[in-house]
Tab-separated table of C-alpha atoms (C1' of nucleotides) in Angstrom:
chain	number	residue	atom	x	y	z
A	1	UNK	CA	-138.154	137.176	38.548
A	2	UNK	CA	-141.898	138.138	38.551
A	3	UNK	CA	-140.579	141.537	39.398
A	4	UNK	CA	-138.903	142.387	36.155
A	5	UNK	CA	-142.570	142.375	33.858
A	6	UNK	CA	-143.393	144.152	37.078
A	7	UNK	CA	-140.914	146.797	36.648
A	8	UNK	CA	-140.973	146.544	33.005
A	9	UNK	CA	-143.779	149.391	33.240
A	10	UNK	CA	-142.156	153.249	33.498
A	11	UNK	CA	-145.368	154.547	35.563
A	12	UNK	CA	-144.461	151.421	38.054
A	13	UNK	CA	-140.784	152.190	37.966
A	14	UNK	CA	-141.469	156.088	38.704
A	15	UNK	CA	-143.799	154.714	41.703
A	16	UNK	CA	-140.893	152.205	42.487
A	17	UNK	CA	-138.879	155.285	42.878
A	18	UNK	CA	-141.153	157.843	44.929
A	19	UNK	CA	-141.348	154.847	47.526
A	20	UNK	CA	-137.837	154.632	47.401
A	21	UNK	CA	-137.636	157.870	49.466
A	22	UNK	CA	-140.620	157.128	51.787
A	23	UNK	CA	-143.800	155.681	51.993
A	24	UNK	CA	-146.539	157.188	50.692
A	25	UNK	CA	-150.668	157.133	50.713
A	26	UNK	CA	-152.299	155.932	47.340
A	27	UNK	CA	-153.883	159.265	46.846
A	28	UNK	CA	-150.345	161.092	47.396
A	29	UNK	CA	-148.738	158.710	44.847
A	30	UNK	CA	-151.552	158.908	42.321
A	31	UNK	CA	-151.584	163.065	42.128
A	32	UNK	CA	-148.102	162.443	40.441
A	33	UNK	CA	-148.992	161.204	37.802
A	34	UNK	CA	-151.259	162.157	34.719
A	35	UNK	CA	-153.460	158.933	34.346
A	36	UNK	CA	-156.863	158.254	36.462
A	37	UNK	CA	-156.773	157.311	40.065
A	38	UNK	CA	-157.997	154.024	39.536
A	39	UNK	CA	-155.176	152.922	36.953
A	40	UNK	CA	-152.684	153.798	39.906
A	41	UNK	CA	-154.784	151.692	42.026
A	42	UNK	CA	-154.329	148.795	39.624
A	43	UNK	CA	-150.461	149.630	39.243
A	44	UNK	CA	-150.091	149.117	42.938
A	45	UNK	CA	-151.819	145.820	42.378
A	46	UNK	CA	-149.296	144.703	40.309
A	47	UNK	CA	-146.682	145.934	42.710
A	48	UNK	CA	-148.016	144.376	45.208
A	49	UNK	CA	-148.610	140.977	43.799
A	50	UNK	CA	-144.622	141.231	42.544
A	51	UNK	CA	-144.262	141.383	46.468
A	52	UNK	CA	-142.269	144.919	45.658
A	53	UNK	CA	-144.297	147.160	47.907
A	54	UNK	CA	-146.580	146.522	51.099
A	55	UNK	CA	-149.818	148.261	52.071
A	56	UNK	CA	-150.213	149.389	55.628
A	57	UNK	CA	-154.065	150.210	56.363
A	58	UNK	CA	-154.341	153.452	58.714
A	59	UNK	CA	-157.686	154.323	59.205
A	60	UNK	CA	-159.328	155.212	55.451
A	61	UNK	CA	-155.551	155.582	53.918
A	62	UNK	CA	-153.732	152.922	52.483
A	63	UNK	CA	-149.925	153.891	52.861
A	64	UNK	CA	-147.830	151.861	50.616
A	65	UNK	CA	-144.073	151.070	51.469
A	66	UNK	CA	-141.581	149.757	49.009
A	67	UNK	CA	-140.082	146.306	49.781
A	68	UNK	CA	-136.722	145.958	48.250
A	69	UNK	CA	-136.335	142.277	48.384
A	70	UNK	CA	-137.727	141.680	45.215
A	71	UNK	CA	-134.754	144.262	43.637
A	72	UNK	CA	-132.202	142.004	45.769
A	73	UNK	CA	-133.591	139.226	43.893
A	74	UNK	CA	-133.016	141.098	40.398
A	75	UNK	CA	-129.647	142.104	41.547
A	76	UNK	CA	-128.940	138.401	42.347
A	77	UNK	CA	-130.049	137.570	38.879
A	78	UNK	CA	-127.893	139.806	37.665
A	79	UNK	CA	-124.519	138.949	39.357
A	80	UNK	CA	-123.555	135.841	37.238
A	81	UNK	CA	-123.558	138.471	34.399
A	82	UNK	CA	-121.276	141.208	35.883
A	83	UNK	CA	-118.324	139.478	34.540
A	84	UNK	CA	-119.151	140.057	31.352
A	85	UNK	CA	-118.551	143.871	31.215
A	86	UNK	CA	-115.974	143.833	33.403
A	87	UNK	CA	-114.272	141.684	31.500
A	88	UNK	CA	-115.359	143.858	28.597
A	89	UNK	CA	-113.701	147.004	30.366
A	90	UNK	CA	-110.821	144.919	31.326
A	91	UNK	CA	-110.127	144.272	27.472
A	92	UNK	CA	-110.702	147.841	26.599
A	93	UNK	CA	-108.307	148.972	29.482
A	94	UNK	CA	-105.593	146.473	27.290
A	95	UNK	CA	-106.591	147.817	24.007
A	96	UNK	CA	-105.360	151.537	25.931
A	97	UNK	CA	-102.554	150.360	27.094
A	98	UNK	CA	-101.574	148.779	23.717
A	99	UNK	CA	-101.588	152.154	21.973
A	100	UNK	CA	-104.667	150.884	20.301
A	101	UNK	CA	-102.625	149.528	17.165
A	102	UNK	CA	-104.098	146.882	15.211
A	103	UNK	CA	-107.493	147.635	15.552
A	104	UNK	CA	-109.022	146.601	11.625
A	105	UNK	CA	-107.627	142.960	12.423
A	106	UNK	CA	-110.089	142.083	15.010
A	107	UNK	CA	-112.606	144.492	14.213
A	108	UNK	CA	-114.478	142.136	12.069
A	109	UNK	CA	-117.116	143.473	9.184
B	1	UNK	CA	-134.935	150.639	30.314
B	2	UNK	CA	-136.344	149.253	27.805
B	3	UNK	CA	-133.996	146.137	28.445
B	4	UNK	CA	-136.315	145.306	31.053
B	5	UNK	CA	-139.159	145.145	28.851
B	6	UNK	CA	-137.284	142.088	26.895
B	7	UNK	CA	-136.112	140.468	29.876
B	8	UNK	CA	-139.617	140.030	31.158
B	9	UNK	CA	-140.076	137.153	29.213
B	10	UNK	CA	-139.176	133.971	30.643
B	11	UNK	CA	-138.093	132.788	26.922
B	12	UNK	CA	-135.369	135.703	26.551
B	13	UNK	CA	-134.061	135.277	29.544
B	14	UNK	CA	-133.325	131.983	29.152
B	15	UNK	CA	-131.762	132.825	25.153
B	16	UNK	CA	-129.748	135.160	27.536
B	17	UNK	CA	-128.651	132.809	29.171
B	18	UNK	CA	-127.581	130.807	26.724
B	19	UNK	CA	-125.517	133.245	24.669
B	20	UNK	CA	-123.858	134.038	28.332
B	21	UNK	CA	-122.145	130.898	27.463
B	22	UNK	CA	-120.826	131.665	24.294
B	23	UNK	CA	-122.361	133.090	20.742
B	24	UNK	CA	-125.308	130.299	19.002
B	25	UNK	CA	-126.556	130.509	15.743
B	26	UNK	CA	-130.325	131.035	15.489
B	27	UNK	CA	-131.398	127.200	14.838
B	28	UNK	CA	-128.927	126.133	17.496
B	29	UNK	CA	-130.952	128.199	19.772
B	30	UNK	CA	-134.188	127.524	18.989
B	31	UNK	CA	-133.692	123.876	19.114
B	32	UNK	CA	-133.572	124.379	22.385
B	33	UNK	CA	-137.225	125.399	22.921
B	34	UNK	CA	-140.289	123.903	22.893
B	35	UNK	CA	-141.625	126.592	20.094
B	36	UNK	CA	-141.126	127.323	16.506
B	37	UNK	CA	-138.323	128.621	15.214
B	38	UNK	CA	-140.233	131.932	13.838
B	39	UNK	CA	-141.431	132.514	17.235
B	40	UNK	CA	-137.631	132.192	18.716
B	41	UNK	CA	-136.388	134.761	15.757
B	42	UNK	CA	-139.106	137.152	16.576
B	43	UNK	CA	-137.628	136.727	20.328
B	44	UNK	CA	-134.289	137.274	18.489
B	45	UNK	CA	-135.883	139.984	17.316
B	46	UNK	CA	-136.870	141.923	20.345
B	47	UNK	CA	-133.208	140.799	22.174
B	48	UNK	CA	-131.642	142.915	19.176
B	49	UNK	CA	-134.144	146.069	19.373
B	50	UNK	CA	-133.069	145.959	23.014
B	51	UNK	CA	-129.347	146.006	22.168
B	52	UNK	CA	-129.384	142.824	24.163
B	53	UNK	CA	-127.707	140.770	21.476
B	54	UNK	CA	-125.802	141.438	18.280
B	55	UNK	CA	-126.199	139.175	15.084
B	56	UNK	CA	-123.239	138.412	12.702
B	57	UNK	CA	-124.107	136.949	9.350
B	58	UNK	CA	-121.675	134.058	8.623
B	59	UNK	CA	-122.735	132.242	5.768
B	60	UNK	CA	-126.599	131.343	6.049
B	61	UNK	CA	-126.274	131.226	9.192
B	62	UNK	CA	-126.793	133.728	11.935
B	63	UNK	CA	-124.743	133.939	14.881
B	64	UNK	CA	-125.860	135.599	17.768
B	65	UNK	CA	-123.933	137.210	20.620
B	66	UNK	CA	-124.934	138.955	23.745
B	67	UNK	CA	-124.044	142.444	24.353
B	68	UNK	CA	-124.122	143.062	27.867
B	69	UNK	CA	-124.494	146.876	27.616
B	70	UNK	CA	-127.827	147.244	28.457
B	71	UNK	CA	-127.460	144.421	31.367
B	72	UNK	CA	-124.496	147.021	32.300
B	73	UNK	CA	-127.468	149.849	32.302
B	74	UNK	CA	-129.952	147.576	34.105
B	75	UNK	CA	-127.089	147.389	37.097
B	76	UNK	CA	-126.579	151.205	37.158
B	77	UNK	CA	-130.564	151.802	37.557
B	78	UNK	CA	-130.499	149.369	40.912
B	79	UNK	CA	-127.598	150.649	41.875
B	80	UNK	CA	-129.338	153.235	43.870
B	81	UNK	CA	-131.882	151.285	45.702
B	82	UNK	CA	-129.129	149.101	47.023
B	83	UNK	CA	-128.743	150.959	49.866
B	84	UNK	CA	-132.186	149.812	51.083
B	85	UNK	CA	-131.517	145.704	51.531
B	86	UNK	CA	-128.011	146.605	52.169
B	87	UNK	CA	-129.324	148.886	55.037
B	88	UNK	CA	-131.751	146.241	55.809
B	89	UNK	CA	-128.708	143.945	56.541
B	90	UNK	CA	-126.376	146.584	58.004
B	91	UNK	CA	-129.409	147.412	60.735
B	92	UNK	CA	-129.663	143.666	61.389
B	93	UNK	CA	-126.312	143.671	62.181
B	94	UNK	CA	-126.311	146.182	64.446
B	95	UNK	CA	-129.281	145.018	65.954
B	96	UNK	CA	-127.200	141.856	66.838
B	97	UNK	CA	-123.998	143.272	67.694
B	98	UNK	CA	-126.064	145.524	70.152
B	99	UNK	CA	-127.872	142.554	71.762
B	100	UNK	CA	-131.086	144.537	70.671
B	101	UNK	CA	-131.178	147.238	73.037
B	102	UNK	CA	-132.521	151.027	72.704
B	103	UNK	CA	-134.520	149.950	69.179
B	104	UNK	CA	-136.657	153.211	69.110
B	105	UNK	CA	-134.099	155.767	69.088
B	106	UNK	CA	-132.431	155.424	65.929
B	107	UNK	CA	-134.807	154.342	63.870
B	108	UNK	CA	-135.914	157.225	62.864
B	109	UNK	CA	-138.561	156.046	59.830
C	1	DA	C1'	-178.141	158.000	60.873
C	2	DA	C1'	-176.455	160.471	56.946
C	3	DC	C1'	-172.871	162.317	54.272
C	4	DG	C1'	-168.195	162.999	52.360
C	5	DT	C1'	-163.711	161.182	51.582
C	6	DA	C1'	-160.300	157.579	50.232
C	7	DC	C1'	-159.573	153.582	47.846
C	8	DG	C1'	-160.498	149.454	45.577
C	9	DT	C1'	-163.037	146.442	42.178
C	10	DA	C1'	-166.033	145.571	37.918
C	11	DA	C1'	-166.792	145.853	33.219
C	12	DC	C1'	-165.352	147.336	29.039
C	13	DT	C1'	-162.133	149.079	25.108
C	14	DG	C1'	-157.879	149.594	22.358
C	15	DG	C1'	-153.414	148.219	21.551
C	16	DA	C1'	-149.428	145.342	22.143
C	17	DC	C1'	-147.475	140.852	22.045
C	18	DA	C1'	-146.442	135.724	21.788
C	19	DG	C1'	-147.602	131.975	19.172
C	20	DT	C1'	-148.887	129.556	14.862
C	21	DT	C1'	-148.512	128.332	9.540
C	22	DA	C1'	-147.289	129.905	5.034
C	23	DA	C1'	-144.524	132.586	1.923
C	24	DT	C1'	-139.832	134.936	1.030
C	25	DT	C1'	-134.959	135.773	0.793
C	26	DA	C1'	-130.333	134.131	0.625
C	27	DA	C1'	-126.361	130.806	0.491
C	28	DG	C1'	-124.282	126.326	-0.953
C	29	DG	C1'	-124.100	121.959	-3.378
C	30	DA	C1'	-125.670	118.630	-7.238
D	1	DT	C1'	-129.696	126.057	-13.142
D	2	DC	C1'	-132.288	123.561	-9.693
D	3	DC	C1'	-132.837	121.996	-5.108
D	4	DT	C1'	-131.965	121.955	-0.211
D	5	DT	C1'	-130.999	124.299	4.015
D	6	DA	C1'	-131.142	128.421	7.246
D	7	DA	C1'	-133.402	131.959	8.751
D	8	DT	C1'	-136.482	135.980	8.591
D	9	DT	C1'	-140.840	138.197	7.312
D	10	DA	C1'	-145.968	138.236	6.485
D	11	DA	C1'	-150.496	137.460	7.885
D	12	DC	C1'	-153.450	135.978	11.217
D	13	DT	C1'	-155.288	134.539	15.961
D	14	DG	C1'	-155.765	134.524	20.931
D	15	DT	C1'	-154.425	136.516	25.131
D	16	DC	C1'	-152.837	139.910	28.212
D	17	DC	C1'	-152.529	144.483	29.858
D	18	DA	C1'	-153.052	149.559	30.585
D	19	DG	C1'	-156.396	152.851	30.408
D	20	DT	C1'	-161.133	154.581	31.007
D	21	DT	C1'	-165.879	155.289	33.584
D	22	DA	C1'	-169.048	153.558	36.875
D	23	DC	C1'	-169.964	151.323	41.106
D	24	DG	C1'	-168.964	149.344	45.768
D	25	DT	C1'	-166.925	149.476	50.380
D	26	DA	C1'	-165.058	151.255	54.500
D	27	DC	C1'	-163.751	154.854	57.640
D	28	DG	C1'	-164.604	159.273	59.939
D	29	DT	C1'	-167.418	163.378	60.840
D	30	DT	C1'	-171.428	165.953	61.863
DNA sequence: AACGTACGTAACTGGACAGTTAATTAAGGA
DNA sequence: TCCTTAATTAACTGTCCAGTTACGTACGTT
Protein backbone atom coordinates (compact mmCIF):
# COMPACT_ATOMS: atom_id res chain seq x y z
CA UNK A 1 0.00 0.00 0.00
CA UNK A 2 3.12 2.19 -0.65
CA UNK A 3 1.07 3.50 -3.49
CA UNK A 4 -1.57 5.34 -1.57
CA UNK A 5 1.19 8.19 0.17
CA UNK A 6 2.23 7.84 -3.44
CA UNK A 7 -0.98 8.92 -4.82
CA UNK A 8 -1.79 10.94 -1.88
CA UNK A 9 -0.06 13.91 -3.92
CA UNK A 10 -2.68 15.78 -6.62
CA UNK A 11 0.39 16.75 -9.05
CA UNK A 12 1.19 12.74 -8.91
CA UNK A 13 -2.44 11.83 -9.32
CA UNK A 14 -2.83 14.37 -12.42
CA UNK A 15 0.50 12.58 -13.82
CA UNK A 16 -1.16 9.19 -12.77
CA UNK A 17 -3.86 10.28 -15.06
CA UNK A 18 -2.05 11.75 -18.29
CA UNK A 19 -0.26 8.21 -18.32
CA UNK A 20 -3.44 6.71 -18.07
CA UNK A 21 -4.09 7.64 -21.74
CA UNK A 22 -0.53 6.96 -23.04
CA UNK A 23 2.88 7.13 -22.27
CA UNK A 24 4.57 10.06 -22.27
CA UNK A 25 8.37 11.69 -22.28
CA UNK A 26 9.36 13.52 -18.94
CA UNK A 27 9.63 16.77 -20.74
CA UNK A 28 5.98 16.27 -22.32
CA UNK A 29 4.59 15.49 -18.83
CA UNK A 30 6.44 18.27 -17.05
CA UNK A 31 5.12 21.28 -19.60
CA UNK A 32 1.69 20.44 -17.90
CA UNK A 33 2.21 21.51 -15.09
CA UNK A 34 3.18 24.93 -13.38
CA UNK A 35 6.10 23.81 -11.01
CA UNK A 36 9.97 23.46 -12.20
CA UNK A 37 11.12 20.63 -14.33
CA UNK A 38 13.13 19.16 -11.80
CA UNK A 39 10.22 18.79 -9.10
CA UNK A 40 8.44 16.62 -11.90
CA UNK A 41 11.57 14.76 -12.16
CA UNK A 42 11.43 13.99 -8.45
CA UNK A 43 7.54 13.22 -8.68
CA UNK A 44 8.32 10.52 -11.16
CA UNK A 45 10.78 9.27 -8.60
CA UNK A 46 8.29 8.70 -6.29
CA UNK A 47 6.14 7.06 -8.90
CA UNK A 48 8.50 5.04 -9.79
CA UNK A 49 9.73 3.76 -6.52
CA UNK A 50 5.68 3.06 -5.71
CA UNK A 51 6.33 0.69 -8.79
CA UNK A 52 3.19 2.81 -10.46
CA UNK A 53 4.93 3.85 -13.63
CA UNK A 54 8.05 2.44 -15.66
CA UNK A 55 10.72 4.38 -17.54
CA UNK A 56 11.65 3.21 -20.98
CA UNK A 57 15.10 4.91 -22.10
CA UNK A 58 14.96 5.87 -25.99
CA UNK A 59 17.87 7.54 -26.95
CA UNK A 60 18.11 11.06 -24.68
CA UNK A 61 14.15 10.69 -23.73
CA UNK A 62 12.94 8.96 -20.90
CA UNK A 63 9.26 7.86 -21.80
CA UNK A 64 7.40 6.94 -18.76
CA UNK A 65 4.43 4.35 -18.88
CA UNK A 66 1.93 3.89 -16.14
CA UNK A 67 1.83 0.43 -14.48
CA UNK A 68 -1.53 -0.26 -13.07
CA UNK A 69 -0.70 -3.05 -10.78
CA UNK A 70 -0.06 -1.02 -7.99
CA UNK A 71 -3.99 0.50 -8.45
CA UNK A 72 -5.07 -3.37 -8.60
CA UNK A 73 -3.42 -3.61 -5.37
CA UNK A 74 -5.44 -0.47 -3.93
CA UNK A 75 -8.53 -1.82 -5.44
CA UNK A 76 -7.81 -5.16 -3.64
CA UNK A 77 -7.44 -3.22 -0.46
CA UNK A 78 -10.43 -1.82 -0.98
CA UNK A 79 -12.80 -4.79 -1.69
CA UNK A 80 -13.26 -6.08 1.94
CA UNK A 81 -14.82 -2.57 2.39
CA UNK A 82 -17.37 -2.48 -0.50
CA UNK A 83 -19.88 -4.08 1.66
CA UNK A 84 -20.14 -1.44 3.70
CA UNK A 85 -21.91 1.04 1.33
CA UNK A 86 -23.68 -1.34 -0.29
CA UNK A 87 -25.06 -2.39 2.56
CA UNK A 88 -25.50 1.29 3.35
CA UNK A 89 -27.54 1.75 -0.03
CA UNK A 90 -29.27 -1.44 0.61
CA UNK A 91 -30.71 0.12 3.96
CA UNK A 92 -31.52 3.35 2.31
CA UNK A 93 -33.31 1.44 -0.61
CA UNK A 94 -35.58 -0.09 2.70
CA UNK A 95 -35.95 3.20 4.31
CA UNK A 96 -37.73 4.14 0.44
CA UNK A 97 -39.62 1.49 0.34
CA UNK A 98 -40.90 2.00 3.94
CA UNK A 99 -42.40 5.39 3.07
CA UNK A 100 -39.63 6.75 5.15
CA UNK A 101 -41.88 6.85 8.43
CA UNK A 102 -40.22 6.78 11.62
CA UNK A 103 -37.26 8.47 10.86
CA UNK A 104 -36.57 10.72 14.51
CA UNK A 105 -36.50 7.15 16.27
CA UNK A 106 -33.30 6.00 14.86
CA UNK A 107 -31.96 9.17 13.89
CA UNK A 108 -30.07 9.57 17.04
CA UNK A 109 -28.83 13.29 18.35
CA UNK B 1 -9.29 12.93 -2.46
CA UNK B 2 -8.22 14.03 0.34
CA UNK B 3 -9.23 10.54 1.89
CA UNK B 4 -6.17 9.35 0.43
CA UNK B 5 -4.09 11.70 2.19
CA UNK B 6 -5.36 9.99 5.68
CA UNK B 7 -5.15 6.61 4.47
CA UNK B 8 -1.48 6.97 3.76
CA UNK B 9 -0.67 6.32 7.10
CA UNK B 10 -0.12 2.90 8.09
CA UNK B 11 -1.71 3.85 11.69
CA UNK B 12 -5.21 4.98 10.09
CA UNK B 13 -5.49 2.38 8.10
CA UNK B 14 -5.24 0.03 10.54
CA UNK B 15 -7.97 2.35 13.05
CA UNK B 16 -9.92 1.74 9.73
CA UNK B 17 -9.76 -1.31 10.02
CA UNK B 18 -10.75 -1.68 13.18
CA UNK B 19 -13.93 0.40 13.17
CA UNK B 20 -14.74 -1.91 9.88
CA UNK B 21 -15.55 -4.26 12.59
CA UNK B 22 -17.82 -2.38 14.51
CA UNK B 23 -17.79 1.34 16.28
CA UNK B 24 -14.68 1.64 19.40
CA UNK B 25 -14.45 4.23 21.73
CA UNK B 26 -11.24 6.28 21.56
CA UNK B 27 -9.23 4.44 24.54
CA UNK B 28 -10.46 1.12 23.23
CA UNK B 29 -8.66 2.02 20.15
CA UNK B 30 -5.70 3.33 21.16
CA UNK B 31 -4.98 0.53 23.44
CA UNK B 32 -4.40 -1.12 20.63
CA UNK B 33 -1.24 0.75 19.54
CA UNK B 34 2.02 0.98 20.51
CA UNK B 35 1.67 5.05 20.89
CA UNK B 36 0.05 7.49 23.14
CA UNK B 37 -3.25 8.02 23.30
CA UNK B 38 -2.89 11.91 22.19
CA UNK B 39 -1.10 10.78 19.22
CA UNK B 40 -4.08 8.13 18.32
CA UNK B 41 -6.79 11.17 18.91
CA UNK B 42 -4.84 13.44 16.72
CA UNK B 43 -5.08 10.31 14.15
CA UNK B 44 -8.78 10.43 15.21
CA UNK B 45 -8.48 13.66 14.33
CA UNK B 46 -7.39 13.60 10.77
CA UNK B 47 -9.91 10.24 10.12
CA UNK B 48 -12.78 12.86 11.04
CA UNK B 49 -11.43 15.95 8.83
CA UNK B 50 -11.43 13.27 6.14
CA UNK B 51 -15.07 12.29 6.77
CA UNK B 52 -13.52 8.91 7.32
CA UNK B 53 -15.11 8.40 10.70
CA UNK B 54 -17.89 9.99 12.71
CA UNK B 55 -17.65 10.49 16.61
CA UNK B 56 -20.74 10.17 18.93
CA UNK B 57 -20.36 11.51 22.43
CA UNK B 58 -21.87 8.94 24.87
CA UNK B 59 -21.08 9.81 28.21
CA UNK B 60 -17.20 10.59 28.56
CA UNK B 61 -16.64 8.51 26.25
CA UNK B 62 -16.23 8.83 22.54
CA UNK B 63 -17.40 6.39 20.17
CA UNK B 64 -16.15 6.27 16.89
CA UNK B 65 -17.67 4.91 13.69
CA UNK B 66 -16.49 4.67 10.17
CA UNK B 67 -18.23 6.36 7.45
CA UNK B 68 -17.44 4.73 4.37
CA UNK B 69 -18.35 7.68 2.09
CA UNK B 70 -15.21 8.79 1.19
CA UNK B 71 -13.90 4.95 0.81
CA UNK B 72 -17.18 4.99 -1.57
CA UNK B 73 -15.35 8.16 -3.42
CA UNK B 74 -11.90 6.52 -3.33
CA UNK B 75 -13.68 3.45 -5.47
CA UNK B 76 -15.32 5.85 -7.99
CA UNK B 77 -11.76 7.65 -8.70
CA UNK B 78 -10.19 3.94 -9.68
CA UNK B 79 -12.99 3.07 -11.22
CA UNK B 80 -11.68 4.39 -14.43
CA UNK B 81 -8.27 2.98 -14.57
CA UNK B 82 -9.76 -0.44 -14.14
CA UNK B 83 -9.96 -1.00 -17.51
CA UNK B 84 -6.14 -1.12 -17.71
CA UNK B 85 -5.35 -4.51 -15.38
CA UNK B 86 -8.67 -5.69 -16.43
CA UNK B 87 -7.43 -5.28 -20.10
CA UNK B 88 -4.19 -6.59 -18.98
CA UNK B 89 -6.06 -9.85 -18.03
CA UNK B 90 -8.64 -9.84 -20.84
CA UNK B 91 -5.41 -9.66 -23.47
CA UNK B 92 -3.84 -12.54 -21.54
CA UNK B 93 -6.70 -14.37 -22.13
CA UNK B 94 -6.89 -13.97 -25.48
CA UNK B 95 -3.42 -14.47 -25.89
CA UNK B 96 -4.11 -18.04 -24.49
CA UNK B 97 -7.25 -18.87 -26.05
CA UNK B 98 -5.43 -17.93 -29.39
CA UNK B 99 -2.43 -20.21 -28.70
CA UNK B 100 -0.40 -16.88 -29.17
CA UNK B 101 -0.54 -16.38 -32.73
CA UNK B 102 -0.58 -13.00 -34.94
CA UNK B 103 0.66 -10.84 -31.57
CA UNK B 104 1.58 -7.67 -33.65
CA UNK B 105 -1.56 -6.92 -35.28
CA UNK B 106 -3.80 -5.96 -32.64
CA UNK B 107 -1.83 -4.52 -30.39
CA UNK B 108 -1.98 -1.47 -31.50
CA UNK B 109 0.02 0.59 -28.44
C1' DA C 1 35.84 17.41 -30.71
C1' DA C 2 32.51 20.77 -29.32
C1' DC C 3 27.96 22.19 -28.46
C1' DG C 4 22.98 21.90 -27.43
C1' DT C 5 19.25 19.28 -25.64
C1' DA C 6 16.91 16.20 -22.25
C1' DC C 7 16.87 14.55 -17.84
C1' DG C 8 18.41 13.41 -13.44
C1' DT C 9 20.79 14.38 -8.91
C1' DA C 10 22.69 17.53 -5.12
C1' DA C 11 22.07 20.83 -1.73
C1' DC C 12 19.20 23.76 0.49
C1' DT C 13 14.70 25.99 2.37
C1' DG C 14 9.93 26.26 4.15
C1' DG C 15 6.07 23.97 5.67
C1' DA C 16 3.48 20.00 7.11
C1' DC C 17 3.07 16.16 10.11
C1' DA C 18 3.66 12.33 13.64
C1' DG C 19 5.21 11.76 18.06
C1' DT C 20 6.02 13.17 22.90
C1' DT C 21 4.68 15.33 27.75
C1' DA C 22 1.89 18.61 30.16
C1' DA C 23 -2.28 21.20 30.80
C1' DT C 24 -7.53 21.45 29.98
C1' DT C 25 -12.31 20.19 29.64
C1' DA C 26 -16.07 17.27 30.86
C1' DA C 27 -18.69 13.43 33.14
C1' DG C 28 -19.57 10.34 37.16
C1' DG C 29 -19.00 8.68 41.84
C1' DA C 30 -17.53 9.31 46.93
C1' DT D 1 -17.71 19.60 46.57
C1' DC D 2 -13.66 16.88 45.56
C1' DC D 3 -11.48 13.29 43.08
C1' DT D 4 -10.99 9.99 39.39
C1' DT D 5 -11.50 8.71 34.66
C1' DA D 6 -11.82 9.70 29.53
C1' DA D 7 -10.47 12.18 26.07
C1' DT D 8 -8.95 16.31 23.57
C1' DT D 9 -5.99 20.38 23.08
C1' DA D 10 -1.54 22.99 23.65
C1' DA D 11 3.21 23.46 23.07
C1' DC D 12 7.24 21.65 21.48
C1' DT D 13 10.60 18.57 18.80
C1' DG D 14 12.33 15.80 15.03
C1' DT D 15 11.58 14.14 10.55
C1' DC D 16 9.87 14.01 6.01
C1' DC D 17 8.59 16.08 1.79
C1' DA D 18 7.67 19.38 -2.06
C1' DG D 19 9.66 23.13 -4.08
C1' DT D 20 13.60 25.89 -5.69
C1' DT D 21 18.39 26.78 -8.13
C1' DA D 22 22.68 24.91 -9.53
C1' DC D 23 25.31 21.22 -11.30
C1' DG D 24 26.23 16.66 -13.55
C1' DT D 25 25.53 13.18 -17.14
C1' DA D 26 24.34 11.21 -21.41
C1' DC D 27 22.84 11.30 -26.13
C1' DG D 28 22.84 13.35 -30.76
C1' DT D 29 24.36 16.80 -34.12
C1' DT D 30 27.49 19.61 -36.59
Amino acid sequence: MEALAALADPTRRQIVSLLAAGERGAGELAGQFPVSRPAISRHLRVLREAGLVQVRVEGQRRVYALDPAPLSELDAWLAPYRRLWAQRLDALDTEIARGRRARTQEDGR
